Short mmCIF file of C-alpha atoms and ligand atoms in Angstrom, two decimals:
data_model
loop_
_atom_site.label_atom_id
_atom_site.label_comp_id
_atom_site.label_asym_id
_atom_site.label_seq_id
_atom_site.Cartn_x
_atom_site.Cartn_y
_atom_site.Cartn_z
CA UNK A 1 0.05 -4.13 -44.16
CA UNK A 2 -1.15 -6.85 -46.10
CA UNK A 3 -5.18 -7.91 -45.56
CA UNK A 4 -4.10 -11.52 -43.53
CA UNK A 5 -1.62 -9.47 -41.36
CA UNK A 6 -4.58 -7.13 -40.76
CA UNK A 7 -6.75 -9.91 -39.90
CA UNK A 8 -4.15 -11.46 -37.40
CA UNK A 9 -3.57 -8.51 -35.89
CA UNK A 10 -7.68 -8.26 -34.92
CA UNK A 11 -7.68 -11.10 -33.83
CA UNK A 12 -5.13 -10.56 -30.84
CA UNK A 13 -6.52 -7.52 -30.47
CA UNK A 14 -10.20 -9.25 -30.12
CA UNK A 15 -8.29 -12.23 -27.83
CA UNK A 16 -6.46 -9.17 -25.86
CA UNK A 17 -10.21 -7.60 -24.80
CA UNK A 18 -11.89 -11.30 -24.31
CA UNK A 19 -8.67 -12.09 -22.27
CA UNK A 20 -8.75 -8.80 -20.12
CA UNK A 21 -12.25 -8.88 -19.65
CA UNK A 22 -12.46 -12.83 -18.73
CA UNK A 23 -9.69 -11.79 -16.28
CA UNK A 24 -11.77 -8.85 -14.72
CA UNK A 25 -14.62 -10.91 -13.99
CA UNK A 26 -12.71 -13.99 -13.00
CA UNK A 27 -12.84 -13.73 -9.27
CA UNK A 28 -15.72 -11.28 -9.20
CA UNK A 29 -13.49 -8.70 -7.58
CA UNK A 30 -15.82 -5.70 -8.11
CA UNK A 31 -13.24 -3.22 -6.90
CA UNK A 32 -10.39 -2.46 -4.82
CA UNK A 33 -10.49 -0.94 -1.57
CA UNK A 34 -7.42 0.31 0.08
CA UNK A 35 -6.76 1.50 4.01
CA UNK A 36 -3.30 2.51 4.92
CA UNK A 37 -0.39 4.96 4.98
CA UNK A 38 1.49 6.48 2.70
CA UNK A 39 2.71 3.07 0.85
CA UNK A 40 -0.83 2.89 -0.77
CA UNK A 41 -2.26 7.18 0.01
CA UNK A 42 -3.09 7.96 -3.46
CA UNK A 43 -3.50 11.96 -2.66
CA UNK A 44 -5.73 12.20 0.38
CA UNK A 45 -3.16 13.88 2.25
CA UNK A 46 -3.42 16.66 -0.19
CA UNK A 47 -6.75 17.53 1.28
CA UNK A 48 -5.85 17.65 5.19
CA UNK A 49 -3.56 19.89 6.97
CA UNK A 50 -0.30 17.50 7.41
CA UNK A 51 3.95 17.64 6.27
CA UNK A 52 3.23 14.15 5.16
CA UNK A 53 3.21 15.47 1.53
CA UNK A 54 4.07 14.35 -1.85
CA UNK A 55 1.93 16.69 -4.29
CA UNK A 56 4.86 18.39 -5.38
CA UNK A 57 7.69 17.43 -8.15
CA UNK A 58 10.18 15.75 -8.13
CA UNK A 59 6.92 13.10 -6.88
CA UNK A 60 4.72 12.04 -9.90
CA UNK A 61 7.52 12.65 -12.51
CA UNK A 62 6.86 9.33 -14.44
CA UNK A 63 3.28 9.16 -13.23
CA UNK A 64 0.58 10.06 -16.46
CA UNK A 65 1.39 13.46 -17.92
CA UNK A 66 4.00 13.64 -14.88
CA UNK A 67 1.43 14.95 -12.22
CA UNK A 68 2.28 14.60 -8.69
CA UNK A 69 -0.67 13.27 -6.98
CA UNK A 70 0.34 12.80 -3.54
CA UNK A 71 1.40 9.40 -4.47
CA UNK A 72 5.09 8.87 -2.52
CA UNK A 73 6.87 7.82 -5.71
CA UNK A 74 7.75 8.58 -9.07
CA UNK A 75 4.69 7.13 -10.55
CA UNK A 76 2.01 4.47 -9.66
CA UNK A 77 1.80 2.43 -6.49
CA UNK A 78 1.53 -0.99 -5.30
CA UNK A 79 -2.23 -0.82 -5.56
CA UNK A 80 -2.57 0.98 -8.92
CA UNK A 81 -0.72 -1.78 -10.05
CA UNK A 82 -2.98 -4.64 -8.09
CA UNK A 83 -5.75 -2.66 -10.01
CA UNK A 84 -5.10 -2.24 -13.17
CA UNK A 85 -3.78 -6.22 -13.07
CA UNK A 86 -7.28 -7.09 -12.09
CA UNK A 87 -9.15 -5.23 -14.78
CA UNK A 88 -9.78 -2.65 -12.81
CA UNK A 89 -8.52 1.21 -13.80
CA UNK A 90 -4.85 1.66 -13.95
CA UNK A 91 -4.94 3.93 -10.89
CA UNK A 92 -6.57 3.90 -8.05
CA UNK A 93 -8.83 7.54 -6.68
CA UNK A 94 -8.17 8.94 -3.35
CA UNK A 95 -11.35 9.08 -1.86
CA UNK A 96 -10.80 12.84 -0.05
CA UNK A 97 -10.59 13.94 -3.81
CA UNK A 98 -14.25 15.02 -4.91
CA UNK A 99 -13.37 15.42 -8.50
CA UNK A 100 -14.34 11.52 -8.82
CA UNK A 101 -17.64 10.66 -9.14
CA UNK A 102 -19.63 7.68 -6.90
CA UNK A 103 -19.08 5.31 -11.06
CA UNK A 104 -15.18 5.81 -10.86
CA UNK A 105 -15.07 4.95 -6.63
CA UNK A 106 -17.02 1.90 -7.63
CA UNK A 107 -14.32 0.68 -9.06
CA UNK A 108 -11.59 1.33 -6.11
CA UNK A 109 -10.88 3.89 -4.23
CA UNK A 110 -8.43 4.41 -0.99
CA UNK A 111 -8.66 5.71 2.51
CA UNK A 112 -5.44 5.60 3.01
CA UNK A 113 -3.29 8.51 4.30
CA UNK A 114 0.64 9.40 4.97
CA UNK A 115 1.79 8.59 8.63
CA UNK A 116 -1.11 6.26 9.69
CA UNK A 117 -0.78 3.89 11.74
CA UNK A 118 -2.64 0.77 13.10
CA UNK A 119 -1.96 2.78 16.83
CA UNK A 120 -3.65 5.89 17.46
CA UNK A 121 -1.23 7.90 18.35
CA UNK A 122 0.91 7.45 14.88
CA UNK A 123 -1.59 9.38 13.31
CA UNK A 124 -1.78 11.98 16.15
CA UNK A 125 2.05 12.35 15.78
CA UNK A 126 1.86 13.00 11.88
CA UNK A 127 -1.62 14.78 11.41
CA UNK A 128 -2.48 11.93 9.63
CA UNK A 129 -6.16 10.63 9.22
CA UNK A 130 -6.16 7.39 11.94
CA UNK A 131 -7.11 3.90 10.71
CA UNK A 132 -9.76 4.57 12.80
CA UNK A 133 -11.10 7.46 11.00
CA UNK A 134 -10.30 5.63 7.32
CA UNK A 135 -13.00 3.03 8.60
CA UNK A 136 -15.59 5.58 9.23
CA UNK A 137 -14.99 6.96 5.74
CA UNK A 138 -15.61 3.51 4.45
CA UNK A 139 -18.97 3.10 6.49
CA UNK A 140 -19.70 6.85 5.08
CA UNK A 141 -18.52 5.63 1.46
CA UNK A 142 -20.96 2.52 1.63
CA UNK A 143 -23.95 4.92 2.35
CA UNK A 144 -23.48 6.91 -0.74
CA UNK A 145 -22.65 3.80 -3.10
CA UNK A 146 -26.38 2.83 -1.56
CA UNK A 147 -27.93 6.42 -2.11
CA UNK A 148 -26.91 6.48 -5.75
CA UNK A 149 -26.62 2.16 -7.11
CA UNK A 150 -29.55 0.89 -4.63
CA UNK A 151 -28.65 -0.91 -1.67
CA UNK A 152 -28.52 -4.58 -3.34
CA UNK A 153 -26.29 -2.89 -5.86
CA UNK A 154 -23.78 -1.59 -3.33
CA UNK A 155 -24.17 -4.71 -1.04
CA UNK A 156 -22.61 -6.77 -3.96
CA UNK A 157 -20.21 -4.59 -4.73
CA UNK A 158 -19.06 -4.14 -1.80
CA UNK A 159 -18.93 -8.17 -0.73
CA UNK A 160 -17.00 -9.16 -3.81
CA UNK A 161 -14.46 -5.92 -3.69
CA UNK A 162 -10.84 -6.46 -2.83
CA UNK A 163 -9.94 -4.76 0.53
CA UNK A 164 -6.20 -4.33 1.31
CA UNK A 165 -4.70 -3.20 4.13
CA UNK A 166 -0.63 -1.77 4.03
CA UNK A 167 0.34 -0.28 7.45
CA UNK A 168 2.36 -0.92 10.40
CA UNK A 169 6.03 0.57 9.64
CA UNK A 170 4.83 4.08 10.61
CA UNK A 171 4.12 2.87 14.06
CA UNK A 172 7.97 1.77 14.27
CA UNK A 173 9.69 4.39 13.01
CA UNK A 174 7.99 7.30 13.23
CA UNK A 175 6.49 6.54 16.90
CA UNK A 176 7.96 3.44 19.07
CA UNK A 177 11.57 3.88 17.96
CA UNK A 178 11.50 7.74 17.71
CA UNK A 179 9.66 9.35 20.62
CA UNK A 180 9.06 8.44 23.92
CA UNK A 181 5.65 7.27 25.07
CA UNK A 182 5.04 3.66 23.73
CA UNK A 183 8.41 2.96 24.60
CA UNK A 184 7.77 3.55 28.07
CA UNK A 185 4.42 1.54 27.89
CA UNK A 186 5.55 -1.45 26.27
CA UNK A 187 8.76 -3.63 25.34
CA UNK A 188 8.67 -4.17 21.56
CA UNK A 189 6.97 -7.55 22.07
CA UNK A 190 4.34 -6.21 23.75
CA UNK A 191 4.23 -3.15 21.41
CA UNK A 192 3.81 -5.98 18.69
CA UNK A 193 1.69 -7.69 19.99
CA UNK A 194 -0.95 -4.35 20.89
CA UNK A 195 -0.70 -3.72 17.22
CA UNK A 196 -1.68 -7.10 16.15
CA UNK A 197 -4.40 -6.87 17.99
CA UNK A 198 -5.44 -3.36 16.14
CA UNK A 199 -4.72 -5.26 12.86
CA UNK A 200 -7.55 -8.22 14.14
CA UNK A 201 -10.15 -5.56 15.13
CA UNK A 202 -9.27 -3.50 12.10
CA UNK A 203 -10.21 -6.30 9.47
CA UNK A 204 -13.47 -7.22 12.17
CA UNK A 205 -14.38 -3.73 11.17
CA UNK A 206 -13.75 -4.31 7.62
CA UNK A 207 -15.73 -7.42 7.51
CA UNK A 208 -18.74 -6.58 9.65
CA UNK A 209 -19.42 -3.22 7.38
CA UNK A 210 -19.09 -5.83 4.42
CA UNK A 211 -15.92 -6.54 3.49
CA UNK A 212 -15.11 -10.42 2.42
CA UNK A 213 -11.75 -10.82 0.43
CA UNK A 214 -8.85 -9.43 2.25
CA UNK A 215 -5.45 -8.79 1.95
CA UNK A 216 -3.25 -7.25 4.86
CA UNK A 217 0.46 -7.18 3.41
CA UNK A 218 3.19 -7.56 5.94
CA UNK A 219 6.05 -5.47 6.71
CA UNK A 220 8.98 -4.57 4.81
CA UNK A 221 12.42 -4.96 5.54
CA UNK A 222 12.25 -1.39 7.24
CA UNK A 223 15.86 -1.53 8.52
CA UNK A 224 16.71 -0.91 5.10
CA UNK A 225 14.79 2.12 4.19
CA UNK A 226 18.12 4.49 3.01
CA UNK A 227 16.28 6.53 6.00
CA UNK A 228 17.09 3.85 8.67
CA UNK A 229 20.47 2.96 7.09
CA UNK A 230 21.51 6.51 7.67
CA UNK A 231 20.20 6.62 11.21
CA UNK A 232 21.76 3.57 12.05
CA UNK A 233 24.86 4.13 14.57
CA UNK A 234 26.01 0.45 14.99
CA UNK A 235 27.14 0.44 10.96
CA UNK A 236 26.53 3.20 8.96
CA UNK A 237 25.10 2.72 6.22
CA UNK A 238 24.15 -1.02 6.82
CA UNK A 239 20.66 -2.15 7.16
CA UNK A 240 19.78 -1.84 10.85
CA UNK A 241 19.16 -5.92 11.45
CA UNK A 242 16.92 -4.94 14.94
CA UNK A 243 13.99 -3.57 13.05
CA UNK A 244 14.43 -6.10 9.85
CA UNK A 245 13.82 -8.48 13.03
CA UNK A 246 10.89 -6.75 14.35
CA UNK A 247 9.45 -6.43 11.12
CA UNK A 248 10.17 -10.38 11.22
CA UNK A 249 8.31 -10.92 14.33
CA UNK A 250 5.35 -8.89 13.83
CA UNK A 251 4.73 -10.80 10.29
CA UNK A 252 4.80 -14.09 12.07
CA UNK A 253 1.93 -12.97 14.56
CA UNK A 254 -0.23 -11.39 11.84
CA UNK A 255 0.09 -14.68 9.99
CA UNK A 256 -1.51 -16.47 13.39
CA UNK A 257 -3.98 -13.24 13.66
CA UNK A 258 -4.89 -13.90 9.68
CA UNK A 259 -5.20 -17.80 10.39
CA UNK A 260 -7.82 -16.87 13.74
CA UNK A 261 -9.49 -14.33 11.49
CA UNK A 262 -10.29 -17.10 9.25
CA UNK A 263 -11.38 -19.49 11.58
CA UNK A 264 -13.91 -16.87 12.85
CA UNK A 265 -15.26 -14.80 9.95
CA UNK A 266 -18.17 -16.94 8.25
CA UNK A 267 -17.92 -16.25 4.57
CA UNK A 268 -14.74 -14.30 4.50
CA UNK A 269 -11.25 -15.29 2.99
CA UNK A 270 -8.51 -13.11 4.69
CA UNK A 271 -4.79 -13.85 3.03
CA UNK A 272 -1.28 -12.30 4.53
CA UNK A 273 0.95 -10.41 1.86
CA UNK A 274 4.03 -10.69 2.14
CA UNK A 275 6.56 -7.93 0.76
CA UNK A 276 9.34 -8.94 3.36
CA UNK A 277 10.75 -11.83 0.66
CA UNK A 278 10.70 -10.09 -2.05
CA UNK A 279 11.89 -6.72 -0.69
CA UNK A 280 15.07 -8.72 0.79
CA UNK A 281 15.50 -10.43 -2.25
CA UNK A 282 16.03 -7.50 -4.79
CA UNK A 283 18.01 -5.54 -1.98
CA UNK A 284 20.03 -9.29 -1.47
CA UNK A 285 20.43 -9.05 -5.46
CA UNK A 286 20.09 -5.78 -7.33
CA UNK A 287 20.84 -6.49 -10.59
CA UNK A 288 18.76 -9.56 -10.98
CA UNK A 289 16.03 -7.19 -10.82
CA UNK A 290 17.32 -4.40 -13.11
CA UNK A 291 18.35 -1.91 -9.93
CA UNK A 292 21.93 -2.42 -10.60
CA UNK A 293 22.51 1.38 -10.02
CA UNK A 294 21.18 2.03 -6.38
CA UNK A 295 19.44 -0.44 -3.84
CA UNK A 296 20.78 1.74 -0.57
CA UNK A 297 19.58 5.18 -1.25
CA UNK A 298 16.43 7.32 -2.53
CA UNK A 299 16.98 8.57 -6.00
CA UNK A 300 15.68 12.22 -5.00
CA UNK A 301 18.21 14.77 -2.39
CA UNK A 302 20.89 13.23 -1.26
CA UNK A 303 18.50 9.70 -0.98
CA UNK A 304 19.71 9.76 2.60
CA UNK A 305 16.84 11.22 4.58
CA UNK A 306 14.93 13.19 2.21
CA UNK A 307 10.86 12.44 2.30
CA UNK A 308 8.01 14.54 1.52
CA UNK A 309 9.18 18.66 1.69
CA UNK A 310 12.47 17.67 1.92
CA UNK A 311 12.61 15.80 -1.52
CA UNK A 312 10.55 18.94 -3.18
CA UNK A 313 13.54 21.26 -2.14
CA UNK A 314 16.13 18.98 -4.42
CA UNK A 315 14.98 19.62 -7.78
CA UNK A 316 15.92 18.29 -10.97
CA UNK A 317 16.58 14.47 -9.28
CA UNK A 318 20.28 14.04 -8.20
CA UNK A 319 19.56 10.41 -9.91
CA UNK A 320 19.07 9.94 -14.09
CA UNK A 321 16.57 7.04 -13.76
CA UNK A 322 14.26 6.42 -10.88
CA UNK A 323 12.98 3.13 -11.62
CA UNK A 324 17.24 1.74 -11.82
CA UNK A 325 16.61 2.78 -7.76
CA UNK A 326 14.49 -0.15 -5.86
CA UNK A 327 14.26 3.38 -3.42
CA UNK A 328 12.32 7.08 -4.82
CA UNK A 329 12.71 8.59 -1.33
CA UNK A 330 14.69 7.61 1.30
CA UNK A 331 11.16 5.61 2.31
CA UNK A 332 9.28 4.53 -0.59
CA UNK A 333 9.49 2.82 -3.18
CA UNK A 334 10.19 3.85 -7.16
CA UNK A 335 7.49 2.78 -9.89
CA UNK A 336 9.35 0.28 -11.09
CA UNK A 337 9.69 -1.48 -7.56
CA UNK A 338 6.15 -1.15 -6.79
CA UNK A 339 5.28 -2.84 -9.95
CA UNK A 340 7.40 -6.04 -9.10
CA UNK A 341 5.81 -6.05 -5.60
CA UNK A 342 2.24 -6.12 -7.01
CA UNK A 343 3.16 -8.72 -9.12
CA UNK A 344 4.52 -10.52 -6.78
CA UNK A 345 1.68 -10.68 -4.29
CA UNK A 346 -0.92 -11.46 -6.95
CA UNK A 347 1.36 -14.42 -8.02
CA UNK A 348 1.09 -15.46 -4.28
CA UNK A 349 -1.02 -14.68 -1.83
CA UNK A 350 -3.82 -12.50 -4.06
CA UNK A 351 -4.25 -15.19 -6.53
CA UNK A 352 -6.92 -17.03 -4.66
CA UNK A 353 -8.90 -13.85 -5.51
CA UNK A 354 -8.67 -13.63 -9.25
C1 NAG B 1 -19.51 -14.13 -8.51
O1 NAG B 1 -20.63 -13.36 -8.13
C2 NAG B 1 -21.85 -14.05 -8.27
C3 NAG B 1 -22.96 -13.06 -7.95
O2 NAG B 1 -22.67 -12.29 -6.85
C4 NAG B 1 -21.85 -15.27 -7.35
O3 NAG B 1 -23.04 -15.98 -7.48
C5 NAG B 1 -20.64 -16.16 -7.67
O4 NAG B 1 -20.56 -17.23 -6.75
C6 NAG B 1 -19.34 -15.36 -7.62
N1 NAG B 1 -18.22 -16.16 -8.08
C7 NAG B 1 -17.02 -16.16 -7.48
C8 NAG B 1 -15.97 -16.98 -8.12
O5 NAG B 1 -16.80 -15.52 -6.47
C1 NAG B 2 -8.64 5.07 18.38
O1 NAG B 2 -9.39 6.24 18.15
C2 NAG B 2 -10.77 6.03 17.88
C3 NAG B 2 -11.40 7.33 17.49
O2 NAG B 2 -11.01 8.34 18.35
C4 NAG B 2 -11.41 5.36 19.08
O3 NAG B 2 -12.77 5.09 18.81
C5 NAG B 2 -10.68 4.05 19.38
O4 NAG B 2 -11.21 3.45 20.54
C6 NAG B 2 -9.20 4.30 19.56
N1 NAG B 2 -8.51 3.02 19.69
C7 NAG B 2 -7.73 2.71 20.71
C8 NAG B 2 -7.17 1.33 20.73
O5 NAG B 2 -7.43 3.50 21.58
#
């Protein structure tokens, strides 16, 4: 390499760090905080009794040195992604994990846990640890950030962190539409309505223990989960187009519950997510997004109805590639989707934070 190629070659490298770091500090978003299900669980399910697994292979296959972490994909998640594209580590901790230290869940960390919901009894259902319960590990979290950075320390840190919030399809498909009891409580309106009002009181939580720039993503097109298509008895196969519109309807009320929040939360800045467009889009057009081989079904089992235990049984993948699948499970997203999805919300709706 000759001494000016050298020299030009430093000199990205020195524009790379000034342009990451500039980038990091941009917005002041001190770290990212996650509460949710298993869209955005980063491995606290490992550590509580529950099926809602992923700690096994085929999960984690393209994740760093292939480890399955509990994440439900093949590799990194929405929020790893969100992240790492904020300066902020490449992955995000698990905060039931206690090999991380109170320096790395500074940075990030999530509360989040497989089969939460925003109701109650979601979580009951699944053995999953409630939204309600995620909050109180945030209030505990905040304490020990105080014990060991000093409490103006922590206070800043936790004002200018990023706080998303993914959850809402569990309470759909794993409760309202599959057992009994809300559906004998409320008509789906209603039942969408009594979650947007646990969403509201949810971010009030947030915000009175601190938090200040928030992000609650929207529903997916859940219809289309290879999980629902298989369930579906008016086409199978097909997307089922009564949840897709549910999914519709509760993402128009939690953009009138975001635009109240705002309204009444001095000093906060609370943004909607939304995953429905681009989720539609890429299923609408595979192959302008590279999944030309498989936008239907989950690229582990059969990709009909395998999740969690029930992917671990089908080893070696029945599919080549993972990220040619928009779907890893029959539920979640591959790597490769979840990359495209943070990039697309920190295009739109994140991008006043950065
Ligand atoms: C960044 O943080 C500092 C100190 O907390 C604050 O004074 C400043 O207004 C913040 N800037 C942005 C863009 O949020
Ligand atoms: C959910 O559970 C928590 C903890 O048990 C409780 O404090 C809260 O009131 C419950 N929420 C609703 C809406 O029932």
């Amino acid at each position: 390499m000759s001494p000016q190629s050298l020299c030009y070659r430093l000199l990205l490298l020195v524009l790379h760090f000034a342009f990451s770091s500039s980038r990091a500090t941009a917005g002041n978003v001190s770290a990212i905080i996650v509460f949710g299900d298993s869209t955005v669980d980063t491995g606290n399910n490992n550590f509580i009794p529950t099926v809602a697994k992923a700690n096994f292979p085929p999960y984690g296959c393209d994740f760093d040195g292939g480890v399955a972490t509990g994440r439900f994909s093949n590799g990194r998640l929405v929020t790893d992604f969100v992240s790492e594209m904020l300066g902020l580590p490449s992955s995000v901790p698990a905060y039931l994990d206690t090999g991380y230290t109170i320096d790395q869940l500074a940075t990030g960390l999530s509360f989040a846990s497989a089969g939460a919901g925003l109701d109650n009894l979601t979580a009951k259902f699944t053995t999953a640890i409630s939204l309600s319960q995620q909050l109180e590990y945030f209030e505990e979290f905040i304490e020990r950030l105080k014990l060991a950075k000093g409490h103006s320390v922590a206070d800043e840190i936790i004002s200018e962190a990023l706080y998303i919030f993914s959850i809402g399809t569990n309470d759909f498909i794993l409760n309202y539409f599959a057992l009994p009891i809300r559906r004998a409580q409320y008509t789906t309106l209603e039942y969408v309505a009594y979650l947007i009002g646990l969403a509201d009181a949810a971010v009030r939580d947030a915000y009175r223990l601190g938090a200040r720039k928030i992000g609650f993503t929207g529903l997916g097109p859940f219809g289309c989960i290879p999980a629902e298509r298989t369930l579906n008895l008016d086409e199978t196969g097909g997307c089922n187009e009564e949840y897709n519109q549910v999914a519709m309807r509760f993402n128009a009320e939690l953009q009138d519950a975001v635009r109240k929040l705002n309204r009444g939360l001095a000093g906060a800045q609370v943004v909607y997510a939304d995953t429905y467009s681009v989720l539609s889009t890429i299923v609408a057009n595979p192959s302008d997004y590279g999944f030309d081989e498989n936008v239907a079904q989950g690229c582990c089992g059969t990709g009909r109805i395998e999740t969690s235990v029930l992917c671990g049984l089908e080893e070696p993948l029945t599919c080549q590639d993972p990220n040619k699948y928009l779907f890893f499970d029959s539920a979640h997203p591959s790597e490769r989707a979840c990359k495209i999805i943070a990039n697309d919300i920190l295009n739109s709706a994140l991008r006043v934070f950065l």
